C-alpha cells in the first residue's frame, strides 16, 4: 500500500514538473516567432499620452513611454495603499490587479520588495496576497507605511498633485521609492551609470519629471525576449528618459517586475508592455507596490 502511494505521489510530482518545464520551454520559444509591435503615439486618456518606440539597433528593443500632465483636470496619482493589519506592510499583487482593484486608468510597477525569490514555476515568492515590504520609503493618501533605509531616492506627490524627487512638497501624501537616481538637471548621473549592474541588459522601469515638474514620465523597456526586445543598460535608459523630456529620473524595480497596464472601456487591465516572469513572455510578476493614474476619458 505504501509503495503504491509513493508511486502515485512520485508520478504526480513528475507530471507537475514536466508541465512546469513545458510551460517554461514554450515561454522561451514563443518570442522567437513574435513580430515586433507597431510604433504608436496616442492619447489614452485626458492628459495621458502613450508612445511606443521600436528599435533594431544596437539590438531589438521595445520602449514604452507614458507622459502624464499633472495639471490636467481629472488626473491624480495613487501609490499602493499599505496593509496596516498585516505582518508586513503590503500584500503582493500584480500591477493589473492593483489597477482593477482601485479603478485606475493606468498603472506601473514600483519599488523593489522583500522577501522575494524565483527558483522555478513551482518555487517562488511572493504569490498573490503574500506579505511583503517595499525596500524604500512609501506612503499612500497621507499614510506612511514604510520608512526604508533613508537613502533610497523617492518621488513625492502632494495632495494637490505637485511632484518632486527627494523632498516632499508640504505634508507627505503619496510617495514611492526607487533604487537609484538616473538623471539630474537633464544629465545622466555618473554614479548611476557606473553602478555594478549598469551595463547589464534588463527589462527596465523608470519614473521621471520634466523640467517644469508638470509632467510625469513613465518609461518601461521590455527585455529578456531575444529577437523581440532584449533589454537596456542603465546608460541607455537614461538616454531614453532625457530624449523624452525627463529632467530628473529614478530607476525602479525592473527585470521580471516591469509591467505597464491600462484600463479598457470596461475597467479591465490591458498590458501595454510585454512583461516576462519565469521566462514566460506576457506573464506578470506578483510585486509589492505600484504607481497608478486616475484620468478622465480622452476628449473630456
PDB file of C-alpha atoms in Angstrom, residues 118-269:
ATOM      1  CA  UNK A 118      12.180  32.940  -8.088  1.00  0.00           C
ATOM      2  CA  UNK A 119      13.686  29.473  -8.360  1.00  0.00           C
ATOM      3  CA  UNK A 120      11.120  27.881 -10.702  1.00  0.00           C
ATOM      4  CA  UNK A 121       7.448  27.886 -11.655  1.00  0.00           C
ATOM      5  CA  UNK A 122       6.804  25.821  -8.544  1.00  0.00           C
ATOM      6  CA  UNK A 123       9.161  27.618  -6.155  1.00  0.00           C
ATOM      7  CA  UNK A 124       8.781  31.366  -5.970  1.00  0.00           C
ATOM      8  CA  UNK A 125       7.702  34.122  -3.594  1.00  0.00           C
ATOM      9  CA  UNK A 126       5.519  36.077  -3.292  1.00  0.00           C
ATOM     10  CA  UNK A 127       2.263  34.590  -4.514  1.00  0.00           C
ATOM     11  CA  UNK A 128      -0.861  36.746  -4.731  1.00  0.00           C
ATOM     12  CA  UNK A 129      -1.687  38.067  -1.274  1.00  0.00           C
ATOM     13  CA  UNK A 130       1.596  37.114   0.370  1.00  0.00           C
ATOM     14  CA  UNK A 131       3.042  39.674   2.811  1.00  0.00           C
ATOM     15  CA  UNK A 132       5.983  41.783   1.602  1.00  0.00           C
ATOM     16  CA  UNK A 133       7.741  45.052   2.451  1.00  0.00           C
ATOM     17  CA  UNK A 134       8.946  47.664  -0.055  1.00  0.00           C
ATOM     18  CA  UNK A 135      12.665  48.368   0.119  1.00  0.00           C
ATOM     19  CA  UNK A 136      12.276  52.146   0.286  1.00  0.00           C
ATOM     20  CA  UNK A 137      10.008  54.833   1.693  1.00  0.00           C
ATOM     21  CA  UNK A 138       6.319  54.563   0.810  1.00  0.00           C
ATOM     22  CA  UNK A 139       3.115  56.435   1.562  1.00  0.00           C
ATOM     23  CA  UNK A 140      -0.410  56.342   0.186  1.00  0.00           C
ATOM     24  CA  UNK A 141      -3.014  59.073   0.642  1.00  0.00           C
ATOM     25  CA  UNK A 142      -1.274  60.549   3.650  1.00  0.00           C
ATOM     26  CA  UNK A 143      -0.483  57.263   5.385  1.00  0.00           C
ATOM     27  CA  UNK A 144       3.205  56.360   5.617  1.00  0.00           C
ATOM     28  CA  UNK A 145       3.648  52.588   5.722  1.00  0.00           C
ATOM     29  CA  UNK A 146       7.350  52.044   5.010  1.00  0.00           C
ATOM     30  CA  UNK A 147      10.404  54.035   6.094  1.00  0.00           C
ATOM     31  CA  UNK A 148      13.060  52.214   4.053  1.00  0.00           C
ATOM     32  CA  UNK A 149      16.724  52.764   4.818  1.00  0.00           C
ATOM     33  CA  UNK A 150      16.663  56.531   4.478  1.00  0.00           C
ATOM     34  CA  UNK A 151      18.891  56.648   1.393  1.00  0.00           C
ATOM     35  CA  UNK A 152      16.654  55.391  -1.438  1.00  0.00           C
ATOM     36  CA  UNK A 153      15.521  58.098  -3.888  1.00  0.00           C
ATOM     37  CA  UNK A 154      11.832  58.890  -3.542  1.00  0.00           C
ATOM     38  CA  UNK A 155       9.168  60.536  -5.674  1.00  0.00           C
ATOM     39  CA  UNK A 156       6.755  62.585  -3.548  1.00  0.00           C
ATOM     40  CA  UNK A 157       3.325  63.591  -4.861  1.00  0.00           C
ATOM     41  CA  UNK A 158       1.320  66.102  -2.822  1.00  0.00           C
ATOM     42  CA  UNK A 159      -2.427  66.074  -2.265  1.00  0.00           C
ATOM     43  CA  UNK A 160      -2.815  68.754  -4.966  1.00  0.00           C
ATOM     44  CA  UNK A 161      -0.738  66.758  -7.486  1.00  0.00           C
ATOM     45  CA  UNK A 162       2.612  68.526  -7.193  1.00  0.00           C
ATOM     46  CA  UNK A 163       5.526  66.136  -7.646  1.00  0.00           C
ATOM     47  CA  UNK A 164       9.186  66.333  -6.661  1.00  0.00           C
ATOM     48  CA  UNK A 165      12.054  63.940  -6.054  1.00  0.00           C
ATOM     49  CA  UNK A 166      13.610  63.513  -2.611  1.00  0.00           C
ATOM     50  CA  UNK A 167      11.852  66.392  -0.865  1.00  0.00           C
ATOM     51  CA  UNK A 168       8.122  66.425  -0.131  1.00  0.00           C
ATOM     52  CA  UNK A 169       6.019  69.439  -1.045  1.00  0.00           C
ATOM     53  CA  UNK A 170       4.128  70.078   2.177  1.00  0.00           C
ATOM     54  CA  UNK A 171       2.832  67.097   4.128  1.00  0.00           C
ATOM     55  CA  UNK A 172       3.681  63.666   2.727  1.00  0.00           C
ATOM     56  CA  UNK A 173       0.715  62.349   0.730  1.00  0.00           C
ATOM     57  CA  UNK A 174       1.780  59.805  -1.916  1.00  0.00           C
ATOM     58  CA  UNK A 175       5.389  58.618  -2.068  1.00  0.00           C
ATOM     59  CA  UNK A 176       7.229  55.788  -3.789  1.00  0.00           C
ATOM     60  CA  UNK A 177      10.930  54.934  -3.885  1.00  0.00           C
ATOM     61  CA  UNK A 178      13.313  53.526  -6.461  1.00  0.00           C
ATOM     62  CA  UNK A 179      16.818  52.137  -6.171  1.00  0.00           C
ATOM     63  CA  UNK A 180      18.912  54.977  -7.650  1.00  0.00           C
ATOM     64  CA  UNK A 181      18.650  58.334  -9.380  1.00  0.00           C
ATOM     65  CA  UNK A 182      19.460  58.152 -13.093  1.00  0.00           C
ATOM     66  CA  UNK A 183      19.110  61.739 -14.276  1.00  0.00           C
ATOM     67  CA  UNK A 184      19.522  65.104 -12.552  1.00  0.00           C
ATOM     68  CA  UNK A 185      19.217  68.537 -14.195  1.00  0.00           C
ATOM     69  CA  UNK A 186      18.817  66.843 -17.569  1.00  0.00           C
ATOM     70  CA  UNK A 187      22.116  64.936 -17.345  1.00  0.00           C
ATOM     71  CA  UNK A 188      22.880  61.261 -16.663  1.00  0.00           C
ATOM     72  CA  UNK A 189      24.303  60.793 -13.169  1.00  0.00           C
ATOM     73  CA  UNK A 190      27.816  59.293 -13.299  1.00  0.00           C
ATOM     74  CA  UNK A 191      27.380  57.291 -10.098  1.00  0.00           C
ATOM     75  CA  UNK A 192      24.291  55.587 -11.528  1.00  0.00           C
ATOM     76  CA  UNK A 193      25.980  54.817 -14.832  1.00  0.00           C
ATOM     77  CA  UNK A 194      28.934  53.279 -13.009  1.00  0.00           C
ATOM     78  CA  UNK A 195      26.779  51.080 -10.767  1.00  0.00           C
ATOM     79  CA  UNK A 196      27.657  47.389 -10.699  1.00  0.00           C
ATOM     80  CA  UNK A 197      24.568  46.438 -12.732  1.00  0.00           C
ATOM     81  CA  UNK A 198      24.635  49.465 -15.066  1.00  0.00           C
ATOM     82  CA  UNK A 199      25.844  47.593 -18.147  1.00  0.00           C
ATOM     83  CA  UNK A 200      23.520  44.600 -17.825  1.00  0.00           C
ATOM     84  CA  UNK A 201      20.692  44.280 -20.360  1.00  0.00           C
ATOM     85  CA  UNK A 202      17.422  44.055 -18.457  1.00  0.00           C
ATOM     86  CA  UNK A 203      13.763  44.981 -18.650  1.00  0.00           C
ATOM     87  CA  UNK A 204      13.583  48.430 -17.050  1.00  0.00           C
ATOM     88  CA  UNK A 205      11.109  50.724 -15.330  1.00  0.00           C
ATOM     89  CA  UNK A 206      11.803  54.383 -14.537  1.00  0.00           C
ATOM     90  CA  UNK A 207       9.882  57.419 -13.292  1.00  0.00           C
ATOM     91  CA  UNK A 208      10.837  60.937 -14.375  1.00  0.00           C
ATOM     92  CA  UNK A 209       9.678  64.542 -14.177  1.00  0.00           C
ATOM     93  CA  UNK A 210      10.189  67.187 -16.837  1.00  0.00           C
ATOM     94  CA  UNK A 211      11.979  70.457 -16.043  1.00  0.00           C
ATOM     95  CA  UNK A 212       8.765  72.208 -15.014  1.00  0.00           C
ATOM     96  CA  UNK A 213       7.650  69.357 -12.776  1.00  0.00           C
ATOM     97  CA  UNK A 214       4.304  69.425 -14.530  1.00  0.00           C
ATOM     98  CA  UNK A 215       4.747  66.199 -16.466  1.00  0.00           C
ATOM     99  CA  UNK A 216       5.331  62.750 -15.032  1.00  0.00           C
ATOM    100  CA  UNK A 217       7.144  60.500 -17.498  1.00  0.00           C
ATOM    101  CA  UNK A 218       6.883  56.729 -17.104  1.00  0.00           C
ATOM    102  CA  UNK A 219       9.349  54.624 -19.083  1.00  0.00           C
ATOM    103  CA  UNK A 220       9.229  50.838 -19.409  1.00  0.00           C
ATOM    104  CA  UNK A 221      11.636  48.889 -21.613  1.00  0.00           C
ATOM    105  CA  UNK A 222      10.901  45.266 -22.487  1.00  0.00           C
ATOM    106  CA  UNK A 223      13.732  42.768 -22.178  1.00  0.00           C
ATOM    107  CA  UNK A 224      14.868  39.140 -21.919  1.00  0.00           C
ATOM    108  CA  UNK A 225      12.980  38.353 -25.142  1.00  0.00           C
ATOM    109  CA  UNK A 226      15.552  37.644 -27.889  1.00  0.00           C
ATOM    110  CA  UNK A 227      14.553  38.897 -31.325  1.00  0.00           C
ATOM    111  CA  UNK A 228      11.693  40.930 -29.840  1.00  0.00           C
ATOM    112  CA  UNK A 229      13.167  43.158 -27.147  1.00  0.00           C
ATOM    113  CA  UNK A 230      16.408  42.357 -25.383  1.00  0.00           C
ATOM    114  CA  UNK A 231      16.537  44.994 -22.661  1.00  0.00           C
ATOM    115  CA  UNK A 232      18.513  48.154 -21.947  1.00  0.00           C
ATOM    116  CA  UNK A 233      21.509  49.166 -19.866  1.00  0.00           C
ATOM    117  CA  UNK A 234      21.178  51.966 -17.309  1.00  0.00           C
ATOM    118  CA  UNK A 235      23.081  54.432 -19.547  1.00  0.00           C
ATOM    119  CA  UNK A 236      20.682  53.606 -22.399  1.00  0.00           C
ATOM    120  CA  UNK A 237      17.711  54.045 -20.078  1.00  0.00           C
ATOM    121  CA  UNK A 238      18.996  57.467 -19.017  1.00  0.00           C
ATOM    122  CA  UNK A 239      19.355  58.495 -22.672  1.00  0.00           C
ATOM    123  CA  UNK A 240      15.794  57.369 -23.431  1.00  0.00           C
ATOM    124  CA  UNK A 241      14.455  59.361 -20.486  1.00  0.00           C
ATOM    125  CA  UNK A 242      16.315  62.544 -21.494  1.00  0.00           C
ATOM    126  CA  UNK A 243      15.163  62.176 -25.116  1.00  0.00           C
ATOM    127  CA  UNK A 244      11.562  62.195 -23.875  1.00  0.00           C
ATOM    128  CA  UNK A 245      11.980  65.300 -21.748  1.00  0.00           C
ATOM    129  CA  UNK A 246      12.973  63.791 -18.425  1.00  0.00           C
ATOM    130  CA  UNK A 247      14.909  66.293 -16.284  1.00  0.00           C
ATOM    131  CA  UNK A 248      15.040  64.232 -13.095  1.00  0.00           C
ATOM    132  CA  UNK A 249      14.547  60.466 -13.062  1.00  0.00           C
ATOM    133  CA  UNK A 250      14.940  57.409 -10.853  1.00  0.00           C
ATOM    134  CA  UNK A 251      15.261  53.742 -11.653  1.00  0.00           C
ATOM    135  CA  UNK A 252      12.560  51.446 -10.281  1.00  0.00           C
ATOM    136  CA  UNK A 253      12.349  47.697  -9.796  1.00  0.00           C
ATOM    137  CA  UNK A 254      12.944  46.098 -13.193  1.00  0.00           C
ATOM    138  CA  UNK A 255      13.617  42.661 -14.626  1.00  0.00           C
ATOM    139  CA  UNK A 256      10.594  40.405 -14.346  1.00  0.00           C
ATOM    140  CA  UNK A 257       8.781  43.058 -12.297  1.00  0.00           C
ATOM    141  CA  UNK A 258       8.491  45.614 -15.129  1.00  0.00           C
ATOM    142  CA  UNK A 259       4.827  45.947 -16.098  1.00  0.00           C
ATOM    143  CA  UNK A 260       2.722  48.738 -17.595  1.00  0.00           C
ATOM    144  CA  UNK A 261      -1.057  48.393 -17.848  1.00  0.00           C
ATOM    145  CA  UNK A 262      -4.058  50.489 -18.834  1.00  0.00           C
ATOM    146  CA  UNK A 263      -7.779  50.097 -18.309  1.00  0.00           C
ATOM    147  CA  UNK A 264     -10.011  49.200 -21.228  1.00  0.00           C
ATOM    148  CA  UNK A 265     -13.500  50.682 -21.591  1.00  0.00           C
ATOM    149  CA  UNK A 266     -14.817  48.138 -19.081  1.00  0.00           C
ATOM    150  CA  UNK A 267     -12.152  48.890 -16.491  1.00  0.00           C
ATOM    151  CA  UNK A 268     -10.252  45.671 -17.129  1.00  0.00           C
ATOM    152  CA  UNK A 269      -6.464  45.753 -17.237  1.00  0.00           C
TER     153      UNK A 269
END
